[in-house]
PDB file of C-alpha atoms in Angstrom:
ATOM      1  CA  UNK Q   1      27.115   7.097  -2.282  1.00 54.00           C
ATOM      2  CA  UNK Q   2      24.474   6.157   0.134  1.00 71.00           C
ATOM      3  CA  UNK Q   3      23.201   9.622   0.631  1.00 84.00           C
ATOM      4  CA  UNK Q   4      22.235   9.481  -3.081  1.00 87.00           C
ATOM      5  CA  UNK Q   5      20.512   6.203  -1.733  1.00 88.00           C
ATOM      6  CA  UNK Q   6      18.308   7.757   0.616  1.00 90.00           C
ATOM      7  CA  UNK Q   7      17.101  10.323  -2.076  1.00 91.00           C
ATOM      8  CA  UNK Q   8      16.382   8.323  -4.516  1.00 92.00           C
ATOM      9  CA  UNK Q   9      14.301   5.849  -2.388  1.00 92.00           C
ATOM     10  CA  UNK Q  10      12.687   8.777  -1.176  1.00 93.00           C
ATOM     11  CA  UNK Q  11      11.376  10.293  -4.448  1.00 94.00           C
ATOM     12  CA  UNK Q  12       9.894   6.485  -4.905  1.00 94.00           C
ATOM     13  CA  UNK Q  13       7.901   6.845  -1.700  1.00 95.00           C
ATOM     14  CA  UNK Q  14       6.583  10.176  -2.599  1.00 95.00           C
ATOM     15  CA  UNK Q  15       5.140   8.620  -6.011  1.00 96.00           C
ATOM     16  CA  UNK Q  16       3.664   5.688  -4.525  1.00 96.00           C
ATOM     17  CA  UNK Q  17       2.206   8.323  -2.072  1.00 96.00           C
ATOM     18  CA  UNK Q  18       0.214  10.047  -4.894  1.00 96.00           C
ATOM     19  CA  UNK Q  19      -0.710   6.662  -6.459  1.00 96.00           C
ATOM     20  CA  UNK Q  20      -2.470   5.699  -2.985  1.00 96.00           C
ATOM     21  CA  UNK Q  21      -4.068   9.195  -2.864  1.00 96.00           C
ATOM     22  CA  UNK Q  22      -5.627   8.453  -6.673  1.00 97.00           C
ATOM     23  CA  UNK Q  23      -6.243   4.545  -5.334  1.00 97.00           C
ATOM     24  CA  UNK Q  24      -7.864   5.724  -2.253  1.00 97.00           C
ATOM     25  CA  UNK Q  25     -10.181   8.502  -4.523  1.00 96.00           C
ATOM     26  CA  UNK Q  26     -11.201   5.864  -6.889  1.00 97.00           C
ATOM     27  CA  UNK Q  27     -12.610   3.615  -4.094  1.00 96.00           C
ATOM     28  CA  UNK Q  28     -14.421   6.378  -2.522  1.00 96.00           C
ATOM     29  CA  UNK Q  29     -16.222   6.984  -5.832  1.00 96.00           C
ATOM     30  CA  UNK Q  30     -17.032   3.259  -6.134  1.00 96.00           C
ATOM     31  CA  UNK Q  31     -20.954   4.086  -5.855  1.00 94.00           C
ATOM     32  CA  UNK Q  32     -20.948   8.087  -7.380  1.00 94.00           C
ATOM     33  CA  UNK Q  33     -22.687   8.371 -10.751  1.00 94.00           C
ATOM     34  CA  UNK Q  34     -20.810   7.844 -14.388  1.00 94.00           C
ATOM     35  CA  UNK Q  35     -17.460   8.564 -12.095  1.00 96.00           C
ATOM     36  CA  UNK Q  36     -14.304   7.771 -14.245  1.00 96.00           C
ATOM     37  CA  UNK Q  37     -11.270   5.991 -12.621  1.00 96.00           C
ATOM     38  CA  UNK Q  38      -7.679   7.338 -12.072  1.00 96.00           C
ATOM     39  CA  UNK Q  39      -4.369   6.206 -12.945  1.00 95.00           C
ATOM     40  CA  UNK Q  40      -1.103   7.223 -12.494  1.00 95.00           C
ATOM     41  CA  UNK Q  41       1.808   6.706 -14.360  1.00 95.00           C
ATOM     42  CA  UNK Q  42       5.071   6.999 -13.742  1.00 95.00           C
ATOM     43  CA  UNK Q  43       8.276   8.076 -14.909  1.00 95.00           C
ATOM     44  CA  UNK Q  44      12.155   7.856 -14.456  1.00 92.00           C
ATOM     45  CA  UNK Q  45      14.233  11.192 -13.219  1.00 91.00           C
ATOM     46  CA  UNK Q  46      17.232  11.972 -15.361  1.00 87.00           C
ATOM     47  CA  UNK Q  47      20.707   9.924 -14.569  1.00 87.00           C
ATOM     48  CA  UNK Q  48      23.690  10.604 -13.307  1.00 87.00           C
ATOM     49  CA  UNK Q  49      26.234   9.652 -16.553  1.00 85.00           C
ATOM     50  CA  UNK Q  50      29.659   8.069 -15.355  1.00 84.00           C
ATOM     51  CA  UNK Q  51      30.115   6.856 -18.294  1.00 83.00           C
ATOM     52  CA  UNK Q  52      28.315   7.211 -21.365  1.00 83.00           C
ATOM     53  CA  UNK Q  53      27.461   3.999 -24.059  1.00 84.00           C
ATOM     54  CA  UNK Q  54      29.897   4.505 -26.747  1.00 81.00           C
ATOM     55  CA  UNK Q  55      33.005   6.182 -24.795  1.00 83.00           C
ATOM     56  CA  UNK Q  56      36.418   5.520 -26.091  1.00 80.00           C
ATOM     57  CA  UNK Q  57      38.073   2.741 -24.575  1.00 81.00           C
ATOM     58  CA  UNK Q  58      42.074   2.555 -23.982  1.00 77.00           C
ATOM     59  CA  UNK Q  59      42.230   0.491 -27.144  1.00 81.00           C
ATOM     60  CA  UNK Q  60      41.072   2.825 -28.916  1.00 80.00           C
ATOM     61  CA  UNK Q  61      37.612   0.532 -29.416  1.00 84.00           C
ATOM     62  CA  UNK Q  62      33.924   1.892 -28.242  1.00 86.00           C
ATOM     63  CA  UNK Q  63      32.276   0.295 -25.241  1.00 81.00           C
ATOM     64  CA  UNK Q  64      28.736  -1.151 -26.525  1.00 84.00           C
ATOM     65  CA  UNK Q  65      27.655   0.219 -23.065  1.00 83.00           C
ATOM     66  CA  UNK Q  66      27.829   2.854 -20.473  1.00 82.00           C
ATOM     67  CA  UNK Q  67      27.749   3.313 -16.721  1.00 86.00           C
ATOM     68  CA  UNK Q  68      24.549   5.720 -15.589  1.00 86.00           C
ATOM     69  CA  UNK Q  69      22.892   5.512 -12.298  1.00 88.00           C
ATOM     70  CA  UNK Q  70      19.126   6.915 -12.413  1.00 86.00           C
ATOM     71  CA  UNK Q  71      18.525   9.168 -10.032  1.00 91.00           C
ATOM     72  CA  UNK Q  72      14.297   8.226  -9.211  1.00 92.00           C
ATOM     73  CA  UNK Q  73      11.186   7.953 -10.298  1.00 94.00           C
ATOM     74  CA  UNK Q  74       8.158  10.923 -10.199  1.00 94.00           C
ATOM     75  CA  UNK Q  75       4.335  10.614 -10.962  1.00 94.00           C
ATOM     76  CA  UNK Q  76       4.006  11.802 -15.298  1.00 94.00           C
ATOM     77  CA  UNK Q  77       0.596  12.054 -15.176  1.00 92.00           C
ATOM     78  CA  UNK Q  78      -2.971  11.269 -13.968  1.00 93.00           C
ATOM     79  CA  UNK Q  79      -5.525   9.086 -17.090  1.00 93.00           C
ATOM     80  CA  UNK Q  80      -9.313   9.306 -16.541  1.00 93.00           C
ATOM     81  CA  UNK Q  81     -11.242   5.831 -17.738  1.00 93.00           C
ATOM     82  CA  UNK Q  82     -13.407   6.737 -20.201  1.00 92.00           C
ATOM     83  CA  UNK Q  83     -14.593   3.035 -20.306  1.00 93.00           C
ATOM     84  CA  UNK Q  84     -18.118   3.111 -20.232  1.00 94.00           C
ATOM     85  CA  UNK Q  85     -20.046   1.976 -16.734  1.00 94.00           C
ATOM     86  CA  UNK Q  86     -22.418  -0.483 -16.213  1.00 95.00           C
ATOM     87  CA  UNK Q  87     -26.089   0.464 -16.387  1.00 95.00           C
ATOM     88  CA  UNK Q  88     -28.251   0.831 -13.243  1.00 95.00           C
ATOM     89  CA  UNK Q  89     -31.927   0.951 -13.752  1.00 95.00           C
ATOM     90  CA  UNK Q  90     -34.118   3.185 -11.887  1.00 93.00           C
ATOM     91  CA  UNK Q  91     -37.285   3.237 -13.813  1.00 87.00           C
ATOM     92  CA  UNK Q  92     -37.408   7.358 -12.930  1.00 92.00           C
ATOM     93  CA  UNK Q  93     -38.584   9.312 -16.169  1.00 93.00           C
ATOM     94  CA  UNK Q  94     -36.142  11.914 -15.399  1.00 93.00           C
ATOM     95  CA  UNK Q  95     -32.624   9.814 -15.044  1.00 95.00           C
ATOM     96  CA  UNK Q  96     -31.143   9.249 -18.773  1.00 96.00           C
ATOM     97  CA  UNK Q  97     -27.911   7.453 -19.324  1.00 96.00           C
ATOM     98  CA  UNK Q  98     -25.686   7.928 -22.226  1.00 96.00           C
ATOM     99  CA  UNK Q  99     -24.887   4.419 -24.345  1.00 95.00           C
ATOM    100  CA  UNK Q 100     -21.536   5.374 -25.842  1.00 94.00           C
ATOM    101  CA  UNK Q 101     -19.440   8.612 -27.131  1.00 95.00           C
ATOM    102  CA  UNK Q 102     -20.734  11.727 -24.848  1.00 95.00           C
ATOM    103  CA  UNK Q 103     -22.043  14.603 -22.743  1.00 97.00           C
ATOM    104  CA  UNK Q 104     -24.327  16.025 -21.146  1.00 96.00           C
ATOM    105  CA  UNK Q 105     -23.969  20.226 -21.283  1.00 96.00           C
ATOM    106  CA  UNK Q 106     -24.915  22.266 -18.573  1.00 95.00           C
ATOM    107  CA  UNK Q 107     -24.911  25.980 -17.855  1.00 92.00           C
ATOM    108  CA  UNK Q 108     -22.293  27.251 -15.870  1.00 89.00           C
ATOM    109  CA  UNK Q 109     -23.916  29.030 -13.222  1.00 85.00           C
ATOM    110  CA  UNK Q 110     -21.045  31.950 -12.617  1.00 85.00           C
ATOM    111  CA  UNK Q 111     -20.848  32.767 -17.055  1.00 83.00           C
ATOM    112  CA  UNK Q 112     -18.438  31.147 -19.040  1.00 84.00           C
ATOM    113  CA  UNK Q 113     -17.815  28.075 -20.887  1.00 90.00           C
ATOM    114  CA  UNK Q 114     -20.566  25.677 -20.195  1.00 94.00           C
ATOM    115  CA  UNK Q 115     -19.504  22.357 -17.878  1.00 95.00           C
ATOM    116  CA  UNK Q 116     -20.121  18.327 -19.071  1.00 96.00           C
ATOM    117  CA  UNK Q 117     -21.134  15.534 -17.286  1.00 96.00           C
ATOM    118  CA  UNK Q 118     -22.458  12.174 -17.650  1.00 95.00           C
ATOM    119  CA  UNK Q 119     -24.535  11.547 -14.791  1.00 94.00           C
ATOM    120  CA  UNK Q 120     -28.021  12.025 -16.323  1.00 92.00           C
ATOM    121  CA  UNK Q 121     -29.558  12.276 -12.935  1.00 93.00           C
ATOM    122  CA  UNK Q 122     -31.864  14.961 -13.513  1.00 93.00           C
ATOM    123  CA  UNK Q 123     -34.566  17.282 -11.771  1.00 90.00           C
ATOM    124  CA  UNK Q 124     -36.858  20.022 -12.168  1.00 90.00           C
ATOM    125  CA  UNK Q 125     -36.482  23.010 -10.993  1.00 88.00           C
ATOM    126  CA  UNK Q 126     -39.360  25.744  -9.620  1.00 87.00           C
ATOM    127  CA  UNK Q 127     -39.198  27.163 -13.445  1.00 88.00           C
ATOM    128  CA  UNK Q 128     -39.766  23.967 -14.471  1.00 89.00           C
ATOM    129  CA  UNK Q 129     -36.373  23.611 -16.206  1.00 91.00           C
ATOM    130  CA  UNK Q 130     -34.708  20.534 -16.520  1.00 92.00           C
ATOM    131  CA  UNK Q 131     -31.569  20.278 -14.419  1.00 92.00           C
ATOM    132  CA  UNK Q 132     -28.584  18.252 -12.747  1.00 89.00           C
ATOM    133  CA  UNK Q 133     -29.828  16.869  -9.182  1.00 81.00           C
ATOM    134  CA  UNK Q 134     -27.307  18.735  -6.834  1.00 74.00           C
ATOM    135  CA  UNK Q 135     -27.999  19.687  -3.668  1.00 66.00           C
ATOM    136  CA  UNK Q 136     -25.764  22.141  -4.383  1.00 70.00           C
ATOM    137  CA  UNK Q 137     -26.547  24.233  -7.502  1.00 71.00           C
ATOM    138  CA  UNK Q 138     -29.135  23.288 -10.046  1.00 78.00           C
ATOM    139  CA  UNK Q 139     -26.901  23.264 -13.123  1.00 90.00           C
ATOM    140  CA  UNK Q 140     -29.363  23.612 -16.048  1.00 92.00           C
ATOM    141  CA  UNK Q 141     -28.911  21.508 -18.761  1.00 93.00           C
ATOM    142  CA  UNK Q 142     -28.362  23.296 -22.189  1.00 91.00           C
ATOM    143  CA  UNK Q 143     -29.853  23.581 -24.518  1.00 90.00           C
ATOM    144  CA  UNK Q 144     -32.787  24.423 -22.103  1.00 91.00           C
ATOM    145  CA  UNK Q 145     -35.066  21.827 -21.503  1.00 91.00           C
ATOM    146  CA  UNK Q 146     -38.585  23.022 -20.338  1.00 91.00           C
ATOM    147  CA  UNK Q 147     -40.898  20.737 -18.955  1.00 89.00           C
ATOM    148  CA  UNK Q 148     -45.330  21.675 -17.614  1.00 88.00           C
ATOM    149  CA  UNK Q 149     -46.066  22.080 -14.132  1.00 87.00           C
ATOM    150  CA  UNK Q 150     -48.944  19.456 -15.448  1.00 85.00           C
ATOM    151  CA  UNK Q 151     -46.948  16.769 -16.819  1.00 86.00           C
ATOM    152  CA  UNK Q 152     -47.849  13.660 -16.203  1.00 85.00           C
ATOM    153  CA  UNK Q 153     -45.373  11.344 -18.232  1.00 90.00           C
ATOM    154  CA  UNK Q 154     -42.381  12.054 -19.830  1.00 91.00           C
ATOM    155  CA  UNK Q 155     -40.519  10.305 -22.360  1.00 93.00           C
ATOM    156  CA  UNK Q 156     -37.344  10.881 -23.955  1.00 93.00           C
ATOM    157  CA  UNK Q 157     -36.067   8.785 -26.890  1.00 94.00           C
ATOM    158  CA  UNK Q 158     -33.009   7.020 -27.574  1.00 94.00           C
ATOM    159  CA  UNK Q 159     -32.543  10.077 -30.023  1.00 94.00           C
ATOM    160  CA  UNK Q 160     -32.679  12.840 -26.896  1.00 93.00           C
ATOM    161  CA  UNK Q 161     -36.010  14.206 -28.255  1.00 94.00           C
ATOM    162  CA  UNK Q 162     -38.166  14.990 -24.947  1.00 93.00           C
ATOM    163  CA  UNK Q 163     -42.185  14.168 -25.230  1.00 93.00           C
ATOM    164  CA  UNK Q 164     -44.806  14.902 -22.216  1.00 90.00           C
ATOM    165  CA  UNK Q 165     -48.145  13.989 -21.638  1.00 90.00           C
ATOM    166  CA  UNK Q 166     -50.123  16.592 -19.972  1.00 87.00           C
ATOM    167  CA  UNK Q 167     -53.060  15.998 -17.359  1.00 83.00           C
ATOM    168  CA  UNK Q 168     -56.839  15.718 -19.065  1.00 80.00           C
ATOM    169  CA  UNK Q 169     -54.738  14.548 -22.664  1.00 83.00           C
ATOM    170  CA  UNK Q 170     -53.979  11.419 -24.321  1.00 82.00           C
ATOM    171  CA  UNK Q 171     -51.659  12.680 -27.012  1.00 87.00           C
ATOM    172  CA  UNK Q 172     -48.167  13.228 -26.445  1.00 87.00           C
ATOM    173  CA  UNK Q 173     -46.570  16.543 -26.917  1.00 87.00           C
ATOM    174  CA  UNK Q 174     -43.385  17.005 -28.726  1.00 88.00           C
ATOM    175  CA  UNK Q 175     -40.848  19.305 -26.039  1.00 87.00           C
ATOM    176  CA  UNK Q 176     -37.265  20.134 -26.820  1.00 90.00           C
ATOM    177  CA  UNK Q 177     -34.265  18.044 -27.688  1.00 94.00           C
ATOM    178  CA  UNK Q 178     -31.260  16.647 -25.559  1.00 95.00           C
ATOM    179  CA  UNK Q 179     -27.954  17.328 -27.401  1.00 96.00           C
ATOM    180  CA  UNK Q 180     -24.571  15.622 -26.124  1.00 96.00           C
ATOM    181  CA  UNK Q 181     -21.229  16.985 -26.922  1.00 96.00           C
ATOM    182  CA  UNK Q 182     -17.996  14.583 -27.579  1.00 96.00           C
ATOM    183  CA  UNK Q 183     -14.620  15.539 -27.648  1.00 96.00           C
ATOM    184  CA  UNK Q 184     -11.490  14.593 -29.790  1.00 95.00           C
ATOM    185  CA  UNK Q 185      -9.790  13.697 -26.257  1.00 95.00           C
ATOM    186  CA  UNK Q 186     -12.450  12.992 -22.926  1.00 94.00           C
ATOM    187  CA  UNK Q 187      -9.297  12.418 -21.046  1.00 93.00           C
ATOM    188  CA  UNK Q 188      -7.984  16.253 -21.410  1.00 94.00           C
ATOM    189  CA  UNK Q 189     -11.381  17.030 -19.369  1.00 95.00           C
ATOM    190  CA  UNK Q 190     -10.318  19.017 -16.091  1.00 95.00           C
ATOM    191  CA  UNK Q 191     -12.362  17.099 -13.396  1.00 94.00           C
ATOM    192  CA  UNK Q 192     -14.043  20.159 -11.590  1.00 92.00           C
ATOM    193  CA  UNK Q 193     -16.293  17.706  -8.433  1.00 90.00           C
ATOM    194  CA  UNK Q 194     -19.659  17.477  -8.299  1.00 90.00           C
ATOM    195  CA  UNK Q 195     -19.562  15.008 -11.467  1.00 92.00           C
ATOM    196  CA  UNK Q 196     -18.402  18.082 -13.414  1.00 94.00           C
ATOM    197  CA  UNK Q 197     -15.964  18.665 -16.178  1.00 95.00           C
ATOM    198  CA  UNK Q 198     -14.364  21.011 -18.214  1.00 95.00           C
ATOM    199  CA  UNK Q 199     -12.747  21.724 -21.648  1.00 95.00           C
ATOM    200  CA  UNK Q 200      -9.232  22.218 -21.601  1.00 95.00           C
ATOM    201  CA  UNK Q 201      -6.459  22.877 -24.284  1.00 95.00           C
ATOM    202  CA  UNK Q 202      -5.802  19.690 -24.007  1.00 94.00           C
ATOM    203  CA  UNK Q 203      -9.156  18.247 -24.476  1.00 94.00           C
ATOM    204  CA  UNK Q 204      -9.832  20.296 -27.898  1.00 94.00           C
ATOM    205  CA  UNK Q 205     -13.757  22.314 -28.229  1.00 95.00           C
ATOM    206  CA  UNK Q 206     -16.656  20.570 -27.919  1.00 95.00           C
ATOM    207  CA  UNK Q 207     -18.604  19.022 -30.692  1.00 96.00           C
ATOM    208  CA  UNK Q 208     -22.489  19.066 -29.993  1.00 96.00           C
ATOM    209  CA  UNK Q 209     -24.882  16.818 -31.841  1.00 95.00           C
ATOM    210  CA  UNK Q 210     -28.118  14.920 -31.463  1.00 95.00           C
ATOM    211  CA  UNK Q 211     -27.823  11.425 -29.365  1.00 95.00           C
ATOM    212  CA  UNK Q 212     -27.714   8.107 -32.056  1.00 94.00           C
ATOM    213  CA  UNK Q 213     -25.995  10.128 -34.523  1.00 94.00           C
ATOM    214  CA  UNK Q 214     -22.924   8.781 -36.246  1.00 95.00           C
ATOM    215  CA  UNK Q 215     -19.627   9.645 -33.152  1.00 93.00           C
ATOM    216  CA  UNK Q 216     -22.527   9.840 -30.174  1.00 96.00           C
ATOM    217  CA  UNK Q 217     -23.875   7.693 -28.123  1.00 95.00           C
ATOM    218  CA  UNK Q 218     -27.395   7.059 -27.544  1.00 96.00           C
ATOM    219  CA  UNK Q 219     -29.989   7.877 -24.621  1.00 96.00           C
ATOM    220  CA  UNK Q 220     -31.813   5.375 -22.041  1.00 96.00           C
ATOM    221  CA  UNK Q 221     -34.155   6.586 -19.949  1.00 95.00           C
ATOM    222  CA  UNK Q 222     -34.926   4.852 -16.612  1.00 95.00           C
ATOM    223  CA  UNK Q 223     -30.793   4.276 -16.057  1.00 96.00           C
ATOM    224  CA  UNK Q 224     -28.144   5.808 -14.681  1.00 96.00           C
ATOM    225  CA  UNK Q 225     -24.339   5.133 -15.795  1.00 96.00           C
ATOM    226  CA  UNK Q 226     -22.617   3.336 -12.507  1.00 96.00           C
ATOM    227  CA  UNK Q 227     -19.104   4.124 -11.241  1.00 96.00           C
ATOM    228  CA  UNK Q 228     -16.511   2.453 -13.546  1.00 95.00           C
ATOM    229  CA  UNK Q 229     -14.460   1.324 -10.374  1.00 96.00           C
ATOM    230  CA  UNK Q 230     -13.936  -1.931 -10.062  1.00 95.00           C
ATOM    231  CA  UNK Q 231     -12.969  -3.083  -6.682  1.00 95.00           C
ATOM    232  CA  UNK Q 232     -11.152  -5.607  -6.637  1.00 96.00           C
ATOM    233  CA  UNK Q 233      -8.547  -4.312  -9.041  1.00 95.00           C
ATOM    234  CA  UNK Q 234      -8.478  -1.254  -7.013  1.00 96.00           C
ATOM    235  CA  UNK Q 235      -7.500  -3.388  -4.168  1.00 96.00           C
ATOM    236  CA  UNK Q 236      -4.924  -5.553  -5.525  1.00 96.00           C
ATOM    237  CA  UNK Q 237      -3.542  -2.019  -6.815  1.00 96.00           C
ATOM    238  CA  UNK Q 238      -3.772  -1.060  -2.928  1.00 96.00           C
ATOM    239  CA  UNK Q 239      -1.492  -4.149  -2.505  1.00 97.00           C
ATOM    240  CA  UNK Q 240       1.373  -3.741  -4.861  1.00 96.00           C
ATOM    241  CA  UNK Q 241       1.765   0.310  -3.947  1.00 96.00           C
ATOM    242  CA  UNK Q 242       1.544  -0.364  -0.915  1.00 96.00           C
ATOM    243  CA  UNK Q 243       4.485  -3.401  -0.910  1.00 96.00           C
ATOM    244  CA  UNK Q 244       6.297  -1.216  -2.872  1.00 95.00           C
ATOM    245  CA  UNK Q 245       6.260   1.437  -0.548  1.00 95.00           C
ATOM    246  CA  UNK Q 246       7.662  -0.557   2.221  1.00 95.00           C
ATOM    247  CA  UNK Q 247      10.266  -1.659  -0.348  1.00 95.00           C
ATOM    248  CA  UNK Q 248      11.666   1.818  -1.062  1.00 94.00           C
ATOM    249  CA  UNK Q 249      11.298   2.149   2.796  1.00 94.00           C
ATOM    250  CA  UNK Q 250      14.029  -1.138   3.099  1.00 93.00           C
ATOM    251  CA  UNK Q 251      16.171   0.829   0.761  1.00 91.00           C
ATOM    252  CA  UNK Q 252      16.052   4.121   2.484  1.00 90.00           C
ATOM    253  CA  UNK Q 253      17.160   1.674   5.887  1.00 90.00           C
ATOM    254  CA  UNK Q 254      20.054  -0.101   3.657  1.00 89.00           C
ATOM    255  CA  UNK Q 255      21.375   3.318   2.756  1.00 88.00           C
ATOM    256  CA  UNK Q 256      20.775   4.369   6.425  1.00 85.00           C
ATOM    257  CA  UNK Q 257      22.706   1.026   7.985  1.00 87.00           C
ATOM    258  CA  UNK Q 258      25.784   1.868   5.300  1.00 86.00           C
ATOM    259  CA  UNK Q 259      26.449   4.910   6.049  1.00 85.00           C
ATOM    260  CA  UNK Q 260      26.529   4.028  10.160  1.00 85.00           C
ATOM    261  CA  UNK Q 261      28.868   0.801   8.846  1.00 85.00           C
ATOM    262  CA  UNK Q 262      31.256   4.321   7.517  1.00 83.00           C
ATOM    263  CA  UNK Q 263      30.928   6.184  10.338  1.00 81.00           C
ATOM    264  CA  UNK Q 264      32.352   3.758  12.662  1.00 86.00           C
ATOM    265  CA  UNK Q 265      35.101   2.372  10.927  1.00 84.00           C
ATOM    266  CA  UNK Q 266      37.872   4.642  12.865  1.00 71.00           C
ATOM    267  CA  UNK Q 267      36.399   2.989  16.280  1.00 66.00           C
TER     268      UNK Q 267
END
């Protein structure tokens, strides 16, 4: 019937909907820090069975196939990108990029499980702790990185181990060290905003370790990870959804212009 028509054109649209929403969020992250594109994926509602593959024919034979009409397609699921960004340099002491597998652990400021990010863009804060540059909240990084009021250089090595240089001294001073944490699945992180995530069920418990060794990536100081959008696939993406979207919209019309072909056929 065409009524079934209409609905099942209609669940289409409200997919390709979502898929613009995820399309349009990836764009407007093109430029944030170590942000991870979106995907969604589809899949096919259940069908409507008129006759099922194998049915008994009057001969007594089996019919090879079957007659089923599928009844529409909803979004399955959302993938993060985990594909590693290009590096930006900065040449600030205090912005660190991860090469590879990782991390970055920061406190939760309300208790709780700590959060993870990857944008090393980094502070310090009146206590002279080292924390995630948000406007926001200053999300210390953990384990707790301290830093002197009279440093004058800091390095940190490909390894995460933080050295300063103190005013009046020519020796450098060994400080804490940076650990990243990896997990069995990155893309069962719950995206939280504010280039935050957080361990799920589905993403398994962390597992913390020192940058370069073996499953971690390493540290580079003076980058930051870019945005792993890339625009132009994002916009040919834009293209297809959105040609798709005016093709369920022709089918929801063909449906529309049969059923006003059966409503006049007693004039």
């Amino acid at each position: 019937m065409s009524v079934q028509t209409l609905y099942t054109a209609a669940t289409g649209m409200e997919a390709l909907e979502t898929k613009l929403d995820v399309i349009a969020n990836n764009m407007a992250n093109v430029n944030t820090t170590a942000f991870k594109r979106d995907r969604a994926n589809f899949e096919d509602l259940f069908y409507r069975q008129i006759r099922a593959p194998g049915a008994e024919n009057a001969d007594g034979s089996r019919a090879p196939t079957g007659i089923e009409v599928g009844l529409g397609v909803r979004v399955s699921s959302t993938q993060s990108n985990q594909v590693q960004g290009a590096f930006q340099t900065t040449e600030k002491p205090l912005d660190v990029a991860i090469e590879g597998a990782g991390f970055f652990q920061v406190q939760n400021p309300n208790g709780g499980d700590p959060f993870y990010t990857r944008a090393g863009n980094f502070n310090v804060n009146a206590d002279g702790e080292l924390v995630l540059g948000s406007a926001n909240t200053g999300y210390r990084i953990q384990p707790s990185i301290n830093i002197p009021p009279d440093a004058v250089e800091i390095l940190i090595s490909s390894d995460g181990v933080v050295q300063y240089r103190t005013a009046g001294t020519t020796e450098l001073q060994q400080g804490e060290q940076i650990q990243i944490a990896t997990f069995i699945n990155p893309e069962g992180l719950m995206k939280l905003g504010d280039n935050l995530y957080s361990k799920t069920v589905a993403s398994g418990d962390e597992q913390i370790g020192n940058p370069g060794d073996p499953g971690y990536g390493q540290l580079r100081q003076g980058f930051l990870e870019a945005s792993n959008v890339e625009p132009v696939t994002e916009l040919i993406d834009l293209i297809t959804t959105q040609r798709a979207f005016e093709l369920n919209s022709q089918v929801v019309q063909a449906g529309d212009q049969i059923m006003q072909v059966v409503a006049n056929i007693r004039r």
